[in-house]
XYZ file of C-alpha atoms in Angstrom:
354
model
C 9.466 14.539 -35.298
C 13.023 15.519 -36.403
C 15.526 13.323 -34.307
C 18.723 14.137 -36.034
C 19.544 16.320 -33.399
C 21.156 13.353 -31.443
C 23.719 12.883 -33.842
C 24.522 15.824 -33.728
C 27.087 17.858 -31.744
C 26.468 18.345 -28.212
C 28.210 21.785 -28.475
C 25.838 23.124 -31.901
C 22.564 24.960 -31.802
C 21.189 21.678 -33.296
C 21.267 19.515 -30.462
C 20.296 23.071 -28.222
C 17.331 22.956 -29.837
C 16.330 19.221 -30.252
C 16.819 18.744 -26.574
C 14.378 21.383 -25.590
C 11.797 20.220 -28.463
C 12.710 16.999 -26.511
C 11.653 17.621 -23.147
C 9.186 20.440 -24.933
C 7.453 16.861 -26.220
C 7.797 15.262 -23.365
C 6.080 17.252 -21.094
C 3.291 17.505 -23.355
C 2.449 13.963 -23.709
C 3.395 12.473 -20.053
C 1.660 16.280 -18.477
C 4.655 15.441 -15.417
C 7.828 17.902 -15.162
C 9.130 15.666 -11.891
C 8.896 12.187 -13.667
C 10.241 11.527 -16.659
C 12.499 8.774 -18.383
C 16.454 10.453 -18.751
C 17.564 9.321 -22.427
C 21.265 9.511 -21.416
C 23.861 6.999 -21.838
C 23.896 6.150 -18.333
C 20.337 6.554 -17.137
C 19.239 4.707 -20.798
C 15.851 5.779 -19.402
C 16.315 3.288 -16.227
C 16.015 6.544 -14.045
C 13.076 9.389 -13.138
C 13.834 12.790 -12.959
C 12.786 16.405 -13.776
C 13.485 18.040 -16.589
C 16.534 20.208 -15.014
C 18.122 17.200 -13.926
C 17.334 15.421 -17.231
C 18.374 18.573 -19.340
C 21.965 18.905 -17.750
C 22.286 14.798 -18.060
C 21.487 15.003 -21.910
C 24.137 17.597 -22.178
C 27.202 16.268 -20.421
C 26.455 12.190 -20.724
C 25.004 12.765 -24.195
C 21.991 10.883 -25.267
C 21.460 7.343 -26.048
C 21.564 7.080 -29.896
C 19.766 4.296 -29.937
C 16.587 5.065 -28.357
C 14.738 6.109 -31.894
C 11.132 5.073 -30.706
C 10.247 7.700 -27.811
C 8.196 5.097 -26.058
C 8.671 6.434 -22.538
C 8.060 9.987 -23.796
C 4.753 9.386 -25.348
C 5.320 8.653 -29.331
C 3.112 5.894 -30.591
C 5.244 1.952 -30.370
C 6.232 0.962 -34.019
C 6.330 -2.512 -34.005
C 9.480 -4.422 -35.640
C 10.432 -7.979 -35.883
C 14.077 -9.964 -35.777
C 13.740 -10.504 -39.616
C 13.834 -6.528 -40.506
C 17.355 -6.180 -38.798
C 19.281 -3.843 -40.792
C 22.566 -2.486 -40.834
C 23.736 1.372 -40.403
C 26.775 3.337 -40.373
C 27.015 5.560 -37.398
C 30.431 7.092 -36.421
C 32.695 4.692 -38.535
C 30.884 1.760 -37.041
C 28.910 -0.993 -38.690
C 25.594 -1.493 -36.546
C 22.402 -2.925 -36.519
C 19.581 -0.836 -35.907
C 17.015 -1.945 -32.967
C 13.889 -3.564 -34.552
C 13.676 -7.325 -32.160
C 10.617 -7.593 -30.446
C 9.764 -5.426 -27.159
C 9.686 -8.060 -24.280
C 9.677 -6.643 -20.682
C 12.694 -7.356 -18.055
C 11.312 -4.714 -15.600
C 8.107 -3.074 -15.758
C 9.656 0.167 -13.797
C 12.369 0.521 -16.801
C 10.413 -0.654 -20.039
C 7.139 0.258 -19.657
C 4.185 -2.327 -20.132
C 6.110 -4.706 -22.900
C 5.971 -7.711 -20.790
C 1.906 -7.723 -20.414
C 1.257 -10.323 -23.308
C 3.303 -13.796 -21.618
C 3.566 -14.922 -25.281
C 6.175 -12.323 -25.629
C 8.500 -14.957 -24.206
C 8.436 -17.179 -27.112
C 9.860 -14.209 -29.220
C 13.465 -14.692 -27.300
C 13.366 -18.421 -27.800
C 14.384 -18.156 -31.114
C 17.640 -16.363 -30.262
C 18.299 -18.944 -28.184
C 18.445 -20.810 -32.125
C 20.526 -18.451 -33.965
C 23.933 -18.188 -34.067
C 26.202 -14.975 -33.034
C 27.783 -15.288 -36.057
C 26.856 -17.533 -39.525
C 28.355 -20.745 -39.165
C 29.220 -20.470 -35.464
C 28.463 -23.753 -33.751
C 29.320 -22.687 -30.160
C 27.533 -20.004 -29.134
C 24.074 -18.460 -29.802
C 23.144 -15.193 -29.759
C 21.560 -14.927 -26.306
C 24.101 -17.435 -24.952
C 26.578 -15.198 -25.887
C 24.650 -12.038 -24.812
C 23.947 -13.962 -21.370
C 27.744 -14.571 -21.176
C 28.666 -11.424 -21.969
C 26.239 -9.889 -19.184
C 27.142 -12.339 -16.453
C 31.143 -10.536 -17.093
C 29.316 -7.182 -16.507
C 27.777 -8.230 -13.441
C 30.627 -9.920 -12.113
C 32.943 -7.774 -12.241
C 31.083 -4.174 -12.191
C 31.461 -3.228 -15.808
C 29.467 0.328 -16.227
C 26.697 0.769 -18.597
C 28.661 3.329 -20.930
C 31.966 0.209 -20.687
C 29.448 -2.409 -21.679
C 28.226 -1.078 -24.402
C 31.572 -0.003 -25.338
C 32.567 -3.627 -24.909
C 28.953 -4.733 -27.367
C 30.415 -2.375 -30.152
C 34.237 -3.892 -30.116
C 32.672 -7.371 -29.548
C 30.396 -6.635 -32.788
C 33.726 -5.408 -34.614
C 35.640 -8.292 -33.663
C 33.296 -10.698 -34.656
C 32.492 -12.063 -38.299
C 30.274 -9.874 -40.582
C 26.639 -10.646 -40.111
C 27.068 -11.459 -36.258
C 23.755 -10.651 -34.238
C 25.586 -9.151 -31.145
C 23.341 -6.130 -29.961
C 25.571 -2.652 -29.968
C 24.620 -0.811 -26.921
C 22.991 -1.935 -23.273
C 20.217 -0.769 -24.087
C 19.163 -3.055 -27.141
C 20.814 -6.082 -24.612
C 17.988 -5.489 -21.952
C 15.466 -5.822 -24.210
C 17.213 -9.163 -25.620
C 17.340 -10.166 -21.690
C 14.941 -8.977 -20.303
C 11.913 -12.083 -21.221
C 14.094 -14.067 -18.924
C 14.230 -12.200 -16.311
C 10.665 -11.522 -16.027
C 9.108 -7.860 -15.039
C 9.554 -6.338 -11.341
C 8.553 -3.064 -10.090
C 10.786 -0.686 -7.995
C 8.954 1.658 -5.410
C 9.758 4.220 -3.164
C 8.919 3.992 0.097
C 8.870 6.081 3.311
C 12.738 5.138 4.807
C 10.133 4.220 8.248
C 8.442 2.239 6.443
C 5.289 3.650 6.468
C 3.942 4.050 3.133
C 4.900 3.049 -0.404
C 4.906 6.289 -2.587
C 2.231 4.842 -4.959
C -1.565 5.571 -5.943
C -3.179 8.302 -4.454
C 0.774 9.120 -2.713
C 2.478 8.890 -5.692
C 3.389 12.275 -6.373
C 4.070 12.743 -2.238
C 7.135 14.353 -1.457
C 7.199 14.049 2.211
C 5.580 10.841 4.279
C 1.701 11.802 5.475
C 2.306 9.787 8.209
C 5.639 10.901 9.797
C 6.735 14.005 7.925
C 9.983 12.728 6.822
C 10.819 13.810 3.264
C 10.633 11.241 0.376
C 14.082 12.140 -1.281
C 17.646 10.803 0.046
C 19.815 13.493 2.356
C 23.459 14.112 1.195
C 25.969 14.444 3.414
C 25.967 18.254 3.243
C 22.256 17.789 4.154
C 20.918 18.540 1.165
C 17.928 16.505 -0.015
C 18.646 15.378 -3.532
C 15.547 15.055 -5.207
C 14.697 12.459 -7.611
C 16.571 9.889 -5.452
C 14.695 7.871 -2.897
C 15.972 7.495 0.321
C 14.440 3.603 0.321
C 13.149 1.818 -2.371
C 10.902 -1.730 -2.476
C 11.288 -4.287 -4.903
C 7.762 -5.401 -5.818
C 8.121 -8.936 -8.328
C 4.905 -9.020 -9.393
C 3.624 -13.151 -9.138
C 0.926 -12.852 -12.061
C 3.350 -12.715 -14.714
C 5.262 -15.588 -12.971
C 2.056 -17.564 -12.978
C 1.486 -17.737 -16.527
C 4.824 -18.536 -17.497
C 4.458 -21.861 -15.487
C 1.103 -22.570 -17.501
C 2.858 -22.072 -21.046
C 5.244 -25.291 -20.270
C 2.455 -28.312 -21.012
C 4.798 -30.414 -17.989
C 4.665 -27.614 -16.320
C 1.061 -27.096 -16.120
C 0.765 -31.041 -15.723
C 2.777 -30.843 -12.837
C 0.638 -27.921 -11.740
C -2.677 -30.256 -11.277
C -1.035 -33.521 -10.528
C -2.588 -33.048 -7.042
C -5.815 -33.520 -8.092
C -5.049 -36.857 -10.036
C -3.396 -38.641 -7.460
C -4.303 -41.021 -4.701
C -3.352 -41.458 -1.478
C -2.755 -44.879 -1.518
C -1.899 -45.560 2.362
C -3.906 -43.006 4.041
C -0.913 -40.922 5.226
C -0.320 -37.116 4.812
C 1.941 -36.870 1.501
C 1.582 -33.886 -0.082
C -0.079 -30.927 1.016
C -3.259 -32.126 -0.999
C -3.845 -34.408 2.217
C -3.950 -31.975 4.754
C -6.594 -30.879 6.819
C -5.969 -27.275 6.075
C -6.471 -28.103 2.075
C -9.512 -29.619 2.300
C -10.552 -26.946 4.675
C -10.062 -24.480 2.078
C -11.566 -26.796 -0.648
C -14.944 -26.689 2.025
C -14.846 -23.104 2.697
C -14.666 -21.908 -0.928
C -16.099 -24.803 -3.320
C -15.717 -22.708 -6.494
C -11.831 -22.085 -5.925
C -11.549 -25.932 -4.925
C -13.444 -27.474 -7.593
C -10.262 -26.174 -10.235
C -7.244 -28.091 -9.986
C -5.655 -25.063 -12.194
C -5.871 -22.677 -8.878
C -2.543 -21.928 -7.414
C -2.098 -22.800 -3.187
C 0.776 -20.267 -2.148
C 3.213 -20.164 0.725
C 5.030 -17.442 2.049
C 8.300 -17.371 4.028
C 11.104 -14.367 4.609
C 14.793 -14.698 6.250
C 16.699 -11.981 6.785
C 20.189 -12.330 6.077
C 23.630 -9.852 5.757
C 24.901 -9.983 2.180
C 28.023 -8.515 3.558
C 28.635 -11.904 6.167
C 30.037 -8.705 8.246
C 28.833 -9.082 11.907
C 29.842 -4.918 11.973
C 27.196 -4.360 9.595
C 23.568 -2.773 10.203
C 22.604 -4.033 6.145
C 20.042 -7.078 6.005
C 18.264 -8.746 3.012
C 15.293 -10.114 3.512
C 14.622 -12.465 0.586
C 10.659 -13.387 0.467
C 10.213 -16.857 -0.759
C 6.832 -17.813 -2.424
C 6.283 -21.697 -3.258
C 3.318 -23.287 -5.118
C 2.150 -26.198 -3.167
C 0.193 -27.516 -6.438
C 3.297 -29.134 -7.612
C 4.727 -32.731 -6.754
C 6.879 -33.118 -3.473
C 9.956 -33.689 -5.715
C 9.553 -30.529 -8.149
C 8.479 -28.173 -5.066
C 11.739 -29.703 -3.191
C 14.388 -28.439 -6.133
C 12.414 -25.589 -6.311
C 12.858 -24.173 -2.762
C 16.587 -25.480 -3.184
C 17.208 -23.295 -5.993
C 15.708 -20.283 -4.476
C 17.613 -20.566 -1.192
C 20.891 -20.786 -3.269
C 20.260 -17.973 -5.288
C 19.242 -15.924 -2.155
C 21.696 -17.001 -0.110
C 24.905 -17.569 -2.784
């Protein structure tokens, strides 16, 4: 399909016309007006909308020139690897052109890249190669990680981010491997950060807006509509008024299995002894070995996960005047020693709690 269009000016009959073959495609192969990925610069297809919405977006943001594989709008993934990075000129600028490896950082924004959990090895080796040839200080994703933690920290945009990628990339020697726009950083970052999903739910919390309700405007339950009231009362659809985050555990699980300590650590319960008879580890609990007596078959494999659960709620804000609360949920694997599950919980209560 001709794609030149988005080079083109926003103004000429050009891009007129490859913006409604666009969303002319899109609707064909997603058969959904309501739900589609916006390709704009600032919605880099992190946000849903219809194709109104998404046609006036595409027009006055201008769409993301570097999203060449329509993989949220139903063209077929072509497959690229690290080693066939090339270079382009677009606009005066020296670029590369995306081809590293599709790895999912949330399964809501990037689709189903993060399914295989050897796709986490792939970002290892940036970890490896320098930003630049012959830089000894910083690696590509250190640099990338760096250069993210600034955004976060101090609010950058999406649209000043990637401006800052592209100056960065100028700045820097010939040959330097920093990505050009946020959206070929996420897909650099987003192995590490692991895949969550982000659903809508009824603001009374009475239903999540997914499977058979998924296309539910208003709440079967309570009647109250799906979409987030302005303050002129007008619902603005396409935005919920309350969204879950959903971090899916599966995923999680087989990451700890591809470390071989890891996965050691993951059984050492069933290799120990109890030497002096006393309760040490959950292992020598009554409501283990109840479990191990009720279901044999799940007890008999030292590989099966035991799982906690715990929730706090909190106020971000630390303003008393404040109705907002977090409630982080905390889930810790008992399998592991009492010294690895110990750091564990201690790193999760300082990165929910700051």
């Amino acid at each position: 399909m001709d794609k030149s269009w988005m080079h083109s000016d926003r103004r000429s009959k050009a891009y007129e016309f490859g913006v409604e073959a666009f969303l002319n495609f899109a609707v064909e192969n997603l058969l959904t007006t309501t739900h589609i990925r916006c390709p704009c610069v600032k919605c880099v297809n992190l946000k849903l909308f219809g194709v109104g919405i998404i046609r006036d977006h595409v027009y006055f943001n201008g769409v993301d020139q570097s999203y060449k594989n329509w993989i949220f709008h139903g063209e077929p993934w072509e497959a690229t690897t690290n080693a066939s990075r090339n270079f382009e000129e677009d606009d005066g600028h020296s670029r590369y052109s995306f081809v590293s490896e599709e790895i999912d950082m949330d399964d809501n924004d990037f689709g189903d890249f993060g399914s295989d959990p050897y796709e986490f090895a792939n970002v290892i080796g940036d970890g490896d190669q320098p930003v630049y040839p012959g830089c000894r200080k910083y690696t590509k994703l250190s640099a990338l990680v760096k250069l993210y933690n600034l955004k976060a920290k101090h609010g950058m945009s999406d649209v000043c981010f990637t401006e800052l990628l592209i100056l960065q990339g100028d700045l820097l020697p010939e040959g330097n491997t920093i990505p050009t726009s946020m959206y070929e950083a996420k897909k650099t970052l987003c192995a590490l950060g692991l895949s969550y999903e982000k659903m809508h739910a009824c603001p009374n919390d009475c239903i999540l807006y997914r499977k058979e309700y998924e296309d539910s405007t208003n709440c079967p339950t309570c009647g109250i509509s799906r979409w987030k009231e302005g303050k002129d009362s007008i619902l603005k659809e396409g935005v919920p008024a309350k969204v879950v985050w959903y971090f899916p555990p599966i995923p999680r699980f087989k990451r700890m299995f591809q470390s071989h300590e890891t996965a050691m650590s993951l059984t050492w319960h069933a290799a120990r002894k109890s030497i002096d008879g006393q309760m040490s580890h959950p292992a020598d609990s009554p409501s283990w070995k109840l479990l191990d007596d009720k279901w044999p078959e799940f007890g008999n494999e030292p590989r099966n996960l035991r799982l906690a659960l715990s929730s706090d709620g909190f106020n971000p804000h630390s303003s008393l005047s404040s109705r907002y609360s977090c409630w982080p949920v905390i889930l810790v694997t008992y399998n592991l020693p009492p010294w690895h599950t110990s750091r564990a919980i201690n790193r999760r209560r300082s990165a929910a709690y700051g």
